[in-house]
Every structure is written in C-alpha cells, then in structure tokens.
Coordinates of C-alpha atoms and ligand atoms in Angstrom, one line a residue:
X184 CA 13.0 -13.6 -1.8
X185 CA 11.0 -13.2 -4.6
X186 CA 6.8 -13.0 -4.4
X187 CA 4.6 -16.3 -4.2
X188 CA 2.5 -16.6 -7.5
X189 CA -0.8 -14.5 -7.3
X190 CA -3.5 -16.7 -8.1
X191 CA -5.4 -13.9 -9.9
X192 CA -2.1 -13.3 -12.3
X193 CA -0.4 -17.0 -12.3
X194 CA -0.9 -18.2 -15.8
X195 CA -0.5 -21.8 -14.8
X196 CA -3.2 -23.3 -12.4
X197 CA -0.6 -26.6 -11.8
X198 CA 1.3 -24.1 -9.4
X199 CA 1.1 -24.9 -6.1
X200 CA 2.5 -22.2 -4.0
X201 CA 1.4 -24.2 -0.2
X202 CA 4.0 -26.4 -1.2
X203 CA 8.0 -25.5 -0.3
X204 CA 10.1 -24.4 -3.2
X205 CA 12.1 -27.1 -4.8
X206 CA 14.7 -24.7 -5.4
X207 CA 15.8 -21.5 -2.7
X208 CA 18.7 -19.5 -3.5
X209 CA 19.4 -16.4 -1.0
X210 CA 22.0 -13.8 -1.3
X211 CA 24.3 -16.0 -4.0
X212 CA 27.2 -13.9 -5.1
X213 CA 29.9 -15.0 -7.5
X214 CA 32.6 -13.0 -8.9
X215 CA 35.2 -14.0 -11.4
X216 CA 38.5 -12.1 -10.8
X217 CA 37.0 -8.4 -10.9
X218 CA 33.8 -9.7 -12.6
X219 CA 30.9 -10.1 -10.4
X220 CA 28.9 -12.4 -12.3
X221 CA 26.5 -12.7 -10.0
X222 CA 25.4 -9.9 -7.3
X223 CA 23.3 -10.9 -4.5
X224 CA 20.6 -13.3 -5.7
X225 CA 17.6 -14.1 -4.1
X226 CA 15.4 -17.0 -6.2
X227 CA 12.1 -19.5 -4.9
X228 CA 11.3 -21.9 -7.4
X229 CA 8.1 -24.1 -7.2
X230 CA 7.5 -27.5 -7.5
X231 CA 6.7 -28.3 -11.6
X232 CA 6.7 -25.0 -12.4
X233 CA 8.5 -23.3 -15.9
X234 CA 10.9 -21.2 -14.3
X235 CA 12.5 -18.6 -17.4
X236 CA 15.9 -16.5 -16.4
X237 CA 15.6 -13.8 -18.8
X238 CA 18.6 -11.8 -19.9
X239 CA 20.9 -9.9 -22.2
X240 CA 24.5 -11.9 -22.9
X241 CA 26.4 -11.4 -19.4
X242 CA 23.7 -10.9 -17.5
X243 CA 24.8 -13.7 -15.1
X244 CA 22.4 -16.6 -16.0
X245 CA 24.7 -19.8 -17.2
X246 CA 26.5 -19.0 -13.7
X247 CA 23.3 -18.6 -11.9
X248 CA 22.4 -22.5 -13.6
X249 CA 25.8 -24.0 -12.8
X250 CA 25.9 -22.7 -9.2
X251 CA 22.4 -24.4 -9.1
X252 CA 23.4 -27.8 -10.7
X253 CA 26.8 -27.7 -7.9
X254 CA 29.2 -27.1 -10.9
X255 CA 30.4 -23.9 -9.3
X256 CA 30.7 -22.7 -5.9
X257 CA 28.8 -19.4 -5.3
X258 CA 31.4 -17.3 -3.2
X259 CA 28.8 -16.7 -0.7
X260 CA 24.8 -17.2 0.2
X261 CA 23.0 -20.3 0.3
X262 CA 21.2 -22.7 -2.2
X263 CA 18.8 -25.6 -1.1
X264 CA 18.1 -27.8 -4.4
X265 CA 15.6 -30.1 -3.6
X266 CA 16.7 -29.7 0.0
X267 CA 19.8 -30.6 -0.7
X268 CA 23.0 -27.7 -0.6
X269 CA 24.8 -28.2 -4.2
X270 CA 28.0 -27.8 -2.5
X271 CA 27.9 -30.1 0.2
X272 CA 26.0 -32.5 -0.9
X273 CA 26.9 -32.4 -4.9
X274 CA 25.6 -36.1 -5.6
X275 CA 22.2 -35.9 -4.2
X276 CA 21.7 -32.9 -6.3
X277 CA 23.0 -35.0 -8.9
X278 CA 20.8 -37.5 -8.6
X279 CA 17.8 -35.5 -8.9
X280 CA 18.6 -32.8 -11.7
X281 CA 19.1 -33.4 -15.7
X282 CA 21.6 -30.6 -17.2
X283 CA 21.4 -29.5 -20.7
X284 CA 24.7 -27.3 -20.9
X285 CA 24.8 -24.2 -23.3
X286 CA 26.9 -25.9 -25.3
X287 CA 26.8 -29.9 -25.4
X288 CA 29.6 -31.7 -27.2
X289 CA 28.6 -35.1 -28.1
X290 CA 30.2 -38.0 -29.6
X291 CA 29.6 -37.7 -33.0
X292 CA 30.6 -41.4 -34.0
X293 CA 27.6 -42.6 -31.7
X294 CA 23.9 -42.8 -32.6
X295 CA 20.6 -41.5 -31.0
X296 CA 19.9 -44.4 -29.3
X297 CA 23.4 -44.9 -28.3
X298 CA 24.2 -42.2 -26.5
X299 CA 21.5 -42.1 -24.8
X300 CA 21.4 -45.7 -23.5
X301 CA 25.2 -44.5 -22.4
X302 CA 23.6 -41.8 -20.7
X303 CA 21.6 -43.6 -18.6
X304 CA 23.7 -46.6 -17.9
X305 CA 25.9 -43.8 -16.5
X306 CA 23.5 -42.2 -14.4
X307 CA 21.9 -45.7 -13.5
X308 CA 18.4 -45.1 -15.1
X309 CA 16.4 -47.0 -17.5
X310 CA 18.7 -47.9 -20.6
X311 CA 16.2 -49.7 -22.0
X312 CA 15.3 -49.2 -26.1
X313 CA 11.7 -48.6 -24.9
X314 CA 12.8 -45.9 -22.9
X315 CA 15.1 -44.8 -25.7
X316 CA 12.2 -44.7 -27.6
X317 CA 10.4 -42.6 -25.2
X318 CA 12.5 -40.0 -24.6
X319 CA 13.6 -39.7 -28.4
X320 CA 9.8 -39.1 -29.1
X321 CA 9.6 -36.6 -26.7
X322 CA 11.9 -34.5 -28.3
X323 CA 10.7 -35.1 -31.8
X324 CA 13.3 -37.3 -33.0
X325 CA 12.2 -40.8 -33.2
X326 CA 13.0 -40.9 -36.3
X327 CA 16.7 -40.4 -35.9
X328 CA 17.3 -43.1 -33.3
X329 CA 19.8 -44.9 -36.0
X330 CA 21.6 -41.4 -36.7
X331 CA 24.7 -41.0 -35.8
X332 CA 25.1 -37.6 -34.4
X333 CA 27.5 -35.7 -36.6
X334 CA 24.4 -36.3 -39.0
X335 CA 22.1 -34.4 -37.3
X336 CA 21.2 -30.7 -37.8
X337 CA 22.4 -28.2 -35.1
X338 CA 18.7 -28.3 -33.5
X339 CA 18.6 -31.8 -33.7
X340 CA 21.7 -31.7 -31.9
X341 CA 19.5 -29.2 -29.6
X342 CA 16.6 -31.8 -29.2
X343 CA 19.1 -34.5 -28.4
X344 CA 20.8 -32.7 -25.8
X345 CA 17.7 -32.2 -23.7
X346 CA 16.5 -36.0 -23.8
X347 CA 20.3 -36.5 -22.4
X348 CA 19.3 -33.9 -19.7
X349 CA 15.9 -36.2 -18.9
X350 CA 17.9 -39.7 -19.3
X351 CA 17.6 -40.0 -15.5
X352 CA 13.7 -39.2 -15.1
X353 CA 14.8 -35.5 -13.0
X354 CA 13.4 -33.8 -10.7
X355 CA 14.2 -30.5 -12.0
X356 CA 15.8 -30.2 -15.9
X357 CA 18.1 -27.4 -16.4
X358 CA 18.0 -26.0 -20.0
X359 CA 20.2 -23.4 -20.6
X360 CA 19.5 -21.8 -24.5
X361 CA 17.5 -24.5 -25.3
X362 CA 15.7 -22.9 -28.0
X363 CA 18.9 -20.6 -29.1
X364 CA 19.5 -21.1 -32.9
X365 CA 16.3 -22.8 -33.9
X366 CA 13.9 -22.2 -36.4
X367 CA 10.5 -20.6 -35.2
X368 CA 9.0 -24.2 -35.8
X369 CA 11.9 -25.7 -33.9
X370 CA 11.2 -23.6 -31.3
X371 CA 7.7 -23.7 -31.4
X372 CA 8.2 -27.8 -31.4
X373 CA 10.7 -27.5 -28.2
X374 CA 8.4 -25.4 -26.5
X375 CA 6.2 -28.1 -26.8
X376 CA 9.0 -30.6 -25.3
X377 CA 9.2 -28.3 -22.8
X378 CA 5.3 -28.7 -21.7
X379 CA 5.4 -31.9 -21.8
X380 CA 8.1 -32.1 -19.4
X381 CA 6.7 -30.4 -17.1
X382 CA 3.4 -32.6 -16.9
X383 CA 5.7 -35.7 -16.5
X384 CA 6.2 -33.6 -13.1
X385 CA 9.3 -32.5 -13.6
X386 CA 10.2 -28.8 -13.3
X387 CA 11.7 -27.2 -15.4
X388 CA 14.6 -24.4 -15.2
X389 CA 15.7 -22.6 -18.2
X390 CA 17.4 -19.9 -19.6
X391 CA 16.5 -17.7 -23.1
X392 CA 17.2 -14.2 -24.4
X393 CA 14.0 -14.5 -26.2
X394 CA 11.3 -12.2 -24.3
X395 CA 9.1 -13.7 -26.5
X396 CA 9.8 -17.2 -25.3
X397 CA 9.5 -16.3 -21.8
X398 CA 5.6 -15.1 -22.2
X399 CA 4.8 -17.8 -23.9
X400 CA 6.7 -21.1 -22.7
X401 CA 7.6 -20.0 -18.7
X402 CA 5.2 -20.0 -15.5
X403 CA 6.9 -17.4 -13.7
X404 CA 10.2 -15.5 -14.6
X405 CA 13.3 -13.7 -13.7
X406 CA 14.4 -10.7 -15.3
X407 CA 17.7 -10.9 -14.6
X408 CA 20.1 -7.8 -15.3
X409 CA 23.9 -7.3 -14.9
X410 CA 24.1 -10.1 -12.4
X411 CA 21.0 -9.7 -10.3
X412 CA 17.4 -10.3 -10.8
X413 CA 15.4 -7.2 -11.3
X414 CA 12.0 -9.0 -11.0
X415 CA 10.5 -12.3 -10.6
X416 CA 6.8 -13.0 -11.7
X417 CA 3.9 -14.5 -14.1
X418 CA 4.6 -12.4 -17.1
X419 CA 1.1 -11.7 -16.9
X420 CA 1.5 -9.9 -13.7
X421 CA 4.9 -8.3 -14.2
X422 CA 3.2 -6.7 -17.4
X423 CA 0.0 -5.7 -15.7
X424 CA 1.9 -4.3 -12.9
X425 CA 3.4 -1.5 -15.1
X426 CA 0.2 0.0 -14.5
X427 CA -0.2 0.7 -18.6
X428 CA -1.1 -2.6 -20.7
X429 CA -1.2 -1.1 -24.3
X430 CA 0.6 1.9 -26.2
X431 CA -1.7 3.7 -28.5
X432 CA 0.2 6.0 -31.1
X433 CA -0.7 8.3 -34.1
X434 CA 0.7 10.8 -35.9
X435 CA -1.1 14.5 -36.4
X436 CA -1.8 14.9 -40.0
X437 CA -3.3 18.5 -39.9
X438 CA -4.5 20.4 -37.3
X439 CA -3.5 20.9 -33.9
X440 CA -3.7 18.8 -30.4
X441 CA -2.0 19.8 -27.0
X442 CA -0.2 17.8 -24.7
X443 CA -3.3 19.0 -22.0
X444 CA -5.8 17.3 -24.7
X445 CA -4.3 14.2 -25.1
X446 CA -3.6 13.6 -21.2
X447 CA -7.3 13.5 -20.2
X448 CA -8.3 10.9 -22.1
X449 CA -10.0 8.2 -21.3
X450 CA -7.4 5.7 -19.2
X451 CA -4.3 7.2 -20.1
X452 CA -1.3 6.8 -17.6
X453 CA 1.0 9.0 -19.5
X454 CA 0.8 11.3 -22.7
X455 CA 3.7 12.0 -24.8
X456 CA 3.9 14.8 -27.7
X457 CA 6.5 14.9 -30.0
X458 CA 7.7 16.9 -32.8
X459 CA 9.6 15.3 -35.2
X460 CA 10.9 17.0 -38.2
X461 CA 7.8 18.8 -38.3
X462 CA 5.6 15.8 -38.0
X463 CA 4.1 15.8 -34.8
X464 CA 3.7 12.1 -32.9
X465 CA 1.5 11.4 -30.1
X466 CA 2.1 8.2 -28.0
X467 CA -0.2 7.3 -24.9
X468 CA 0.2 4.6 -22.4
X469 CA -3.1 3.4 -21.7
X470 CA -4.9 0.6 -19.2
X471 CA -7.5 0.4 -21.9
X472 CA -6.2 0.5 -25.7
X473 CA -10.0 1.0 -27.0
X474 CA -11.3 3.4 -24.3
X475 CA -8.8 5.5 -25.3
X476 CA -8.7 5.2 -28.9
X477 CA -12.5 6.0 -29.1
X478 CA -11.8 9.0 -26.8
X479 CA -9.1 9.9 -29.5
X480 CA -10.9 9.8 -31.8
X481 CA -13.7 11.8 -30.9
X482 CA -11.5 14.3 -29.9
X483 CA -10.1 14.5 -33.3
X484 CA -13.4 14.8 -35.2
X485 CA -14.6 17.3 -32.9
X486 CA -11.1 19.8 -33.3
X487 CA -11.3 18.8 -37.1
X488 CA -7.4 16.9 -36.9
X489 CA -6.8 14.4 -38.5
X490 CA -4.5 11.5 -37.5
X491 CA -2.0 9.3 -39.1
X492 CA -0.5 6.0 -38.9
X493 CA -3.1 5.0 -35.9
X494 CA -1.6 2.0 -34.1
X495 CA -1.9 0.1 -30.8
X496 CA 0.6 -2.5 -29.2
X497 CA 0.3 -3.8 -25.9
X498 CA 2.7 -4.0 -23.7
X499 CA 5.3 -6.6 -23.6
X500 CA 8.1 -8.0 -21.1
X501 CA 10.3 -5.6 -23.3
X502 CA 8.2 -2.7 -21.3
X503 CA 9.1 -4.4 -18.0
X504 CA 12.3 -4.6 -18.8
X505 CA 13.0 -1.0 -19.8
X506 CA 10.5 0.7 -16.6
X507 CA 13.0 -1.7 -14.3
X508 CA 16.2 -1.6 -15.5
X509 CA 16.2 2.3 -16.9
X510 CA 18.0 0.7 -20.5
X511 CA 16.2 -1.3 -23.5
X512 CA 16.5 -5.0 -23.8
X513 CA 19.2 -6.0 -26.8
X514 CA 19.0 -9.6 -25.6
X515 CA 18.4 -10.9 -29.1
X516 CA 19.4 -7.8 -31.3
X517 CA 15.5 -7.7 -31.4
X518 CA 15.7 -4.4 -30.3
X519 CA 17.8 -1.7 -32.6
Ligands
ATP756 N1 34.7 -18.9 -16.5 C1 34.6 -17.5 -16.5 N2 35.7 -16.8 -16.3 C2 35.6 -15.4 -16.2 N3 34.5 -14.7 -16.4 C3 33.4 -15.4 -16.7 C4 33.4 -16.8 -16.8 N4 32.1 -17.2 -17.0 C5 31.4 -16.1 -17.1 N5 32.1 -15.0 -16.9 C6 31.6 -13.6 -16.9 O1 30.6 -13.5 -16.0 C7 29.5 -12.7 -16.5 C8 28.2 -13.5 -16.6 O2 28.4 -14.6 -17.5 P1 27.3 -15.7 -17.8 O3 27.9 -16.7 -18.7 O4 26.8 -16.2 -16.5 O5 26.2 -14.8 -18.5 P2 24.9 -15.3 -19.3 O6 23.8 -14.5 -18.8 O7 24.8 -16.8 -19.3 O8 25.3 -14.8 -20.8 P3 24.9 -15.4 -22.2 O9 23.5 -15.0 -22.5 O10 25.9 -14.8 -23.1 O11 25.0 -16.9 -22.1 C9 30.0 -12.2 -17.8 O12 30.5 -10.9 -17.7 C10 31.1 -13.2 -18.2 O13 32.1 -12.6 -19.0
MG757 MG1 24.8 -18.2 -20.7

C-alpha cells in the first residue's frame, strides 16, 4: 500500500489523509495472453486529490484506469472505488466516475452543446444549456458550443472529451492523456481545467508521460514501470528523498582536480570525474547547489584551475525515475 501524504512534503494542503481513500487497489494483476500488463499493484487514492500514473508507453497505465473504471476485469487482487468493487458492482461505480478514454471518437455531425446534452441525458444528469454552458466554459470552449465537432482542432477535441467525462458531476474523473498532443498553452490551459476540477470536489485520476506535467499538475504520483508501480508520492518528497536535490557540473579548463578534492565539498552526496576526449568533466550531486558551488569555487581559485561550462540543475522526477528503476525515462522521447 503505498505511504499516506507527509504533511511536511504534500504539496497540496486540500489532502486530507484522516479520511479513507476513495480509491484502494491491492495486489491487481492482469495479463493479456503472455503479456502481464499489470504486475501486482498496490494503489490508495485520497479523496480530491490529483492522482498522476506516470509512465513510458506499456508501462501498464490505460489497463490500470480501465480495471479502475470496471471496463476490465483484473485477473486477480481487489479494487474498492468509492467503496464499491468495479466488478461486482459495475453500475455504482458508474454512477460515480466520469471516463475520458485515450482515444474518444465522437460524433462528428453533432455540436458542442449537443453531445453533451446527449451525454447527460444518458447518464441522467443535468442536460440543461446552463449546464452546457458550464461545463463548456470549464474547459475553455464556450465559444464553440455551435461547432460541430469534426470542426474542431484535435485539442479541442481534447477539451471536449473531458467535459463528456464531468457530464455527470463525478466523483472521481478519469483522464487518461489528457494533455497528450497539445500545445504548451493547451496544456498549460488543461492543467488549469484540471484544478478546477478538483476544487468542484471532484478527484481527479490521470495518466501522462510528461514528467513535467506530473510536478506541476498532480498531488501525489505513481511512477509506474513495466506494469507495476515503482513509487508513489508528492513529487516534492519523491525528489527530496533521493537524498541529492541539485546536480552541479563543470568542466576543468586547465589545471588539475582529484576525484578526493571534489568529494569533500561542501554537501556533496556523490562526486563523479570524467575524462572525456581529454576534457575532463566533473558532476556532483549536492543537497545544497550553492554551498557547493562556492566551495568549488574556492577550491579552484586556491589550486589556480579554472572551470568551464559551470552549471546547476536540480533534480527532477527524471532523477527518481532512473535511481528507482536502474533505466532513463523515454516516456516522451524527452530523453535521447
Ligand atoms: N487489449 C490488449 N491486448 C493485448 N495486449 C494489450 C492490450 N492492451 C494493452 N496490452 C499490452 O499491455 C501492456 C500495457 O499496456 P497499456 O495500454 O496498459 O500501457 P500504457 O501505460 O497505457 O501505455 P501508453 O503510454 O502507450 O498508453 C502493453 O505491453 C500492451 O501491449
Ligand atoms: Mg495508455
């Protein structure tokens, strides 16, 4: 089961961890054929939290969402959705979750307004146009509510397809890619969505390749990695607990530094040396990117080196990912 939020690490105060998860999954596996999808997944999801599964292609999240959402039977283990088990009780889960599929198709001969309305007439909700109007304005398209869909961009089409998952005022709104394929305002915008969702109360579960998204947008996430979930936190705390929060690197311009000078500097957690074509690299993992760079620098004045190409970055989820899974993150080809 995967660690409570730490109130010293959560990034979003709204968390209430007192309260029962709204979603428990233990032990879920699910294999197709000779491909185990999914391999022994344990997941507690909190009550109006943004809940990110992060992961390369295949890692196992769409079927992690669907066996969720009671669209496919996990081969074994349990899952409680709003206290409810998705197999055996597939309607009450239905009742209380919105689904935006990876891929939505829509009727393109309808409009905005349309299929939405059709939405909720289906689901029994409010098919009002005020409440048209509201959930179009939520996701930014009030303008198109005349539009038919085969008129609207491909992340318009994204927009639209998670007001269709909020038609029924949810619970708990699957998204799964919802920002896949948009523009960095788009997404930006979505994100947005996405916030606002969750202060209507509703809590939100979504998938995303994008490390980046995941800091930003989600509460607490799962790093999830050929079918099971490597670790589950705030990114905040998954990044602090590497025990290094920045990477401080320079090249050695003239002059000469050890492996045994650089390791003793101020905060370093490990010192690397590297010779490369003749051009020597140093790269230190640090808890304190300007302790150590002050130290460095000192160091260099007083042995009369000089350094090249100074930089620091801090550490990312892209750090996590690597120290837990032993490979780099290609989720997004952001990584070469
Ligand atoms: N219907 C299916 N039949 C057979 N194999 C499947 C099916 N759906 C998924 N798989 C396999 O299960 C594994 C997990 O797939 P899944 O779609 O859950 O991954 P994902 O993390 O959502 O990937 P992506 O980021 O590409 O959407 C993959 O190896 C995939 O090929
Ligand atoms: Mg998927």
């Amino acid at each position: 089961m995967s660690a409570r939020p730490n109130s010293a690490t959560a990034s979003a105060p709204r968390l209430a961890p007192a309260e029962d998860p709204i979603i428990a999954a233990r032990e879920v596996v699910k294999s197709y054929g000779k491909t185990t999808a999914v391999a022994g997944l344990d997941l507690a999801i909190w009550p109006g939290e943004i809940f990110g599964i992060l992961g390369p292609n295949g890692a196992g999240k769409t079927t992690t969402l669907e066996m969720l959402e009671g669209l496919r039977a996990p081969d074994s283990g349990t899952i409680q959705v709003a206290g409810f088990d998705p197999v055996r009780e597939p309607e009450r889960v239905h009742r209380v979750i919105g689904v935006q599929l990876q891929s939505t198709a829509l009727f393109d001969y309808l409009n905005c307004a349309e299929i939405l309305a059709l939405f909720a007439a289906l689901y029994g909700a409010d098919a009002s146009p005020a409440r048209m109007t509201t959930l179009l304005a939520l996701v930014g398209l009030e303008e198109k509510s005349r539009a038919r869909i085969n008129t609207l961009s491909g992340g318009q089409q994204q927009r639209l397809a998670v007001a269709l998952a909020l038609v029924n005022m949810p619970r708990i709104a699957f998204l799964d890619e919802p920002t896949t394929g948009l523009d960095p305002a788009a997404r930006r915008a979505l994100w947005q969505t996405i916030r606002d969702i969750r202060e209507t109360g509703t809590t939100v579960v979504l998938t995303t390749h994008s490390m980046e998204e995941a800091e930003q947008l989600c509460d607490r996430i799962a790093i999830m990695d050929r079918g099971q979930i490597v670790v589950c936190d705030t990114p905040r705390a998954l990044i602090h607990d590497l025990g290094a929060d920045a990477t401080v690197r320079a090249g050695v311009a003239s002059g000469t530094l050890t492996l045994e000078d650089i390791k003793h500097l101020a905060r370093v957690v490990a010192a690397e040396l590297r010779d490369r074509d003749g051009a020597v690299m140093l790269e230190l993992r640090t808890t304190d990117a300007q302790a150590t760079l002050i130290d460095l620098l000192d160091l260099a004045q007083r042995r009369g080196v000089t350094l090249s190409g100074l930089s620091t970055a801090q550490a990312t989820l892209e750090d996590v990912f690597l120290a837990r899974t032993g490979h780099r993150y290609e989720g997004d080809g952001m990584i070469g």
